[in-house]
Amino acid sequence: QSALTQSASVSGSPGQSIIISCSGDGSNVGGYNLVSWYQQHPGKAPKLLIYEENKRPSGVSNRFSGSKSGNTASLTISGLQTEDEADYYCCSYAGGGTYVFGSGTKVTVL
Amino acid sequence: QVQLVQSGAEVKKPGASVKVSCKASGFTLTNYGIKWIRQAPGQGLEWMGWISGHNPHYTQKFQGRVTMTTDASANTAYLELRSLTYDDTAVYYCARDREAGYGSSWYPWGQGTLVSVSS
């Protein structure tokens, strides 16, 4: 199972909004409503930001939102802040009890 | 406090085996699925498989080389990887299903265990 496709890097200025995309196919992203997003700061474990495409766990800022159209899922970060500088990974159920991660996107706050 | 605490870093020679532990606190580990994910240096996340109770599910890439187990009395999950190669050098993470019965997203995660394969 190949990794889902994400842009290698996205950047924005504080206060701006950015969108990170995650492209798959009908056997993963497009076939299930089970995309999640994780934020990872250097040297730290990933942190769950979004589950089931657009749901936020308790404690996650509402500046993070998720959506999906066809085989592409997206994570929007609104009101970009310096602490948002991190790597972001999407993950999708891929059938048969398996999951596949995206290739990761590095977010830089200018 | 719900958390997962993993064992310390390991250095192994090629061909050896490694066993990483993941101790749960604040919840009963066997009531949740536990996922194992690894990350090679400078690389992305790679899903390895999961265990629910005593039932493991391995991704095809690691079939025959990996064993995932749980010890209910110790509230601990284990990942054993055999026949190590240099490509197995990575940080290995365990992660709990966000909610019992909902296995598609994971929180919390362990702090990670660095396994280095070196001659």
Short mmCIF file of N, CA, C and O in Angstrom, two decimals, chain A residues 60-100:
data_model
loop_
_atom_site.label_atom_id
_atom_site.label_comp_id
_atom_site.label_asym_id
_atom_site.label_seq_id
_atom_site.Cartn_x
_atom_site.Cartn_y
_atom_site.Cartn_z
N VAL A 60 -8.60 20.17 21.13
CA VAL A 60 -7.95 20.63 19.90
C VAL A 60 -8.60 21.94 19.45
O VAL A 60 -9.82 22.05 19.40
N SER A 61 -7.77 22.90 19.10
CA SER A 61 -8.26 24.22 18.71
C SER A 61 -9.20 24.14 17.51
O SER A 61 -8.99 23.35 16.59
N ASN A 62 -10.23 24.98 17.53
CA ASN A 62 -11.16 25.02 16.39
C ASN A 62 -10.56 25.73 15.19
O ASN A 62 -11.22 25.94 14.17
N ARG A 63 -9.29 26.12 15.28
CA ARG A 63 -8.58 26.65 14.11
C ARG A 63 -8.24 25.52 13.13
O ARG A 63 -7.90 25.79 11.98
N PHE A 64 -8.33 24.29 13.60
CA PHE A 64 -8.05 23.13 12.75
C PHE A 64 -9.39 22.54 12.30
O PHE A 64 -10.26 22.26 13.12
N SER A 65 -9.53 22.35 11.00
CA SER A 65 -10.75 21.74 10.47
C SER A 65 -10.41 20.82 9.32
O SER A 65 -9.42 21.02 8.60
N GLY A 66 -11.24 19.79 9.15
CA GLY A 66 -11.01 18.81 8.10
C GLY A 66 -12.19 18.69 7.17
O GLY A 66 -13.33 18.96 7.56
N SER A 67 -11.90 18.26 5.94
CA SER A 67 -12.96 18.03 4.96
C SER A 67 -12.47 17.00 3.96
O SER A 67 -11.31 16.58 3.97
N LYS A 68 -13.39 16.58 3.08
CA LYS A 68 -13.03 15.61 2.04
C LYS A 68 -13.91 15.82 0.83
O LYS A 68 -15.10 16.12 0.94
N SER A 69 -13.29 15.66 -0.35
CA SER A 69 -14.03 15.69 -1.59
C SER A 69 -13.46 14.58 -2.49
O SER A 69 -12.28 14.63 -2.86
N GLY A 70 -14.28 13.59 -2.76
CA GLY A 70 -13.81 12.47 -3.57
C GLY A 70 -12.67 11.74 -2.90
O GLY A 70 -12.79 11.28 -1.77
N ASN A 71 -11.56 11.64 -3.61
CA ASN A 71 -10.39 10.92 -3.10
C ASN A 71 -9.37 11.82 -2.42
O ASN A 71 -8.23 11.38 -2.15
N THR A 72 -9.74 13.07 -2.16
CA THR A 72 -8.81 14.01 -1.54
C THR A 72 -9.38 14.58 -0.25
O THR A 72 -10.48 15.13 -0.24
N ALA A 73 -8.61 14.43 0.81
CA ALA A 73 -8.96 15.03 2.10
C ALA A 73 -8.12 16.28 2.30
O ALA A 73 -7.03 16.41 1.72
N SER A 74 -8.62 17.19 3.11
CA SER A 74 -7.91 18.44 3.35
C SER A 74 -7.96 18.83 4.81
O SER A 74 -8.96 18.58 5.50
N LEU A 75 -6.88 19.42 5.26
CA LEU A 75 -6.80 20.00 6.62
C LEU A 75 -6.59 21.49 6.45
O LEU A 75 -5.66 21.91 5.74
N THR A 76 -7.45 22.28 7.05
CA THR A 76 -7.31 23.74 7.02
C THR A 76 -6.87 24.22 8.38
O THR A 76 -7.45 23.83 9.41
N ILE A 77 -5.84 25.05 8.39
CA ILE A 77 -5.41 25.71 9.61
C ILE A 77 -5.71 27.20 9.45
O ILE A 77 -5.16 27.85 8.55
N SER A 78 -6.61 27.71 10.28
CA SER A 78 -6.99 29.11 10.21
C SER A 78 -6.23 29.90 11.28
O SER A 78 -5.84 29.34 12.31
N GLY A 79 -6.03 31.18 11.02
CA GLY A 79 -5.35 32.01 12.03
C GLY A 79 -4.00 31.43 12.41
O GLY A 79 -3.71 31.23 13.58
N LEU A 80 -3.18 31.16 11.41
CA LEU A 80 -1.91 30.47 11.61
C LEU A 80 -1.10 31.10 12.74
O LEU A 80 -0.98 32.34 12.84
N GLN A 81 -0.55 30.25 13.60
CA GLN A 81 0.27 30.71 14.72
C GLN A 81 1.64 30.05 14.65
O GLN A 81 1.80 28.98 14.05
N THR A 82 2.60 30.66 15.32
CA THR A 82 3.98 30.14 15.26
C THR A 82 4.05 28.70 15.77
O THR A 82 4.83 27.90 15.25
N GLU A 83 3.22 28.37 16.76
CA GLU A 83 3.26 27.00 17.31
C GLU A 83 2.66 25.97 16.37
O GLU A 83 2.76 24.77 16.63
N ASP A 84 2.08 26.43 15.26
CA ASP A 84 1.55 25.49 14.27
C ASP A 84 2.65 24.95 13.36
O ASP A 84 2.42 24.04 12.56
N GLU A 85 3.85 25.51 13.47
CA GLU A 85 4.96 25.03 12.66
C GLU A 85 5.32 23.62 13.09
O GLU A 85 5.75 23.39 14.23
N ALA A 86 5.10 22.67 12.21
CA ALA A 86 5.25 21.24 12.53
C ALA A 86 5.06 20.44 11.25
O ALA A 86 4.79 21.00 10.18
N ASP A 87 5.17 19.12 11.39
CA ASP A 87 4.82 18.21 10.29
C ASP A 87 3.40 17.71 10.51
O ASP A 87 2.98 17.47 11.65
N TYR A 88 2.68 17.55 9.41
CA TYR A 88 1.30 17.10 9.47
C TYR A 88 1.13 15.86 8.59
O TYR A 88 1.60 15.83 7.45
N TYR A 89 0.43 14.87 9.14
CA TYR A 89 0.21 13.62 8.42
C TYR A 89 -1.27 13.30 8.37
O TYR A 89 -1.96 13.39 9.40
N CYS A 90 -1.74 12.91 7.20
CA CYS A 90 -3.07 12.34 7.11
C CYS A 90 -2.94 10.82 7.24
O CYS A 90 -1.85 10.26 7.07
N CYS A 91 -4.05 10.18 7.54
CA CYS A 91 -4.07 8.73 7.65
C CYS A 91 -5.47 8.27 7.27
O CYS A 91 -6.47 8.89 7.65
N SER A 92 -5.55 7.20 6.50
CA SER A 92 -6.84 6.69 6.07
C SER A 92 -6.94 5.19 6.28
O SER A 92 -5.95 4.47 6.12
N TYR A 93 -8.13 4.74 6.61
CA TYR A 93 -8.41 3.31 6.59
C TYR A 93 -8.31 2.85 5.14
O TYR A 93 -8.72 3.56 4.22
N ALA A 94 -7.74 1.64 4.95
CA ALA A 94 -7.52 1.14 3.60
C ALA A 94 -8.12 -0.24 3.38
O ALA A 94 -7.74 -0.95 2.46
N GLY A 95 -9.05 -0.62 4.26
CA GLY A 95 -9.71 -1.89 4.12
C GLY A 95 -8.94 -3.04 4.75
O GLY A 95 -7.72 -2.95 4.93
N GLY A 96 -9.63 -4.11 5.06
CA GLY A 96 -8.98 -5.29 5.61
C GLY A 96 -8.25 -5.06 6.91
O GLY A 96 -7.28 -5.76 7.22
N GLY A 97 -8.69 -4.07 7.67
CA GLY A 97 -8.06 -3.78 8.95
C GLY A 97 -6.74 -3.06 8.84
O GLY A 97 -5.96 -3.04 9.79
N THR A 98 -6.45 -2.50 7.68
CA THR A 98 -5.17 -1.82 7.47
C THR A 98 -5.36 -0.31 7.33
O THR A 98 -6.46 0.16 7.00
N TYR A 99 -4.31 0.42 7.56
CA TYR A 99 -4.30 1.87 7.46
C TYR A 99 -3.09 2.31 6.66
O TYR A 99 -2.08 1.61 6.59
N VAL A 100 -3.20 3.50 6.08
CA VAL A 100 -2.07 4.05 5.33
C VAL A 100 -1.93 5.52 5.68
O VAL A 100 -2.93 6.25 5.78
#
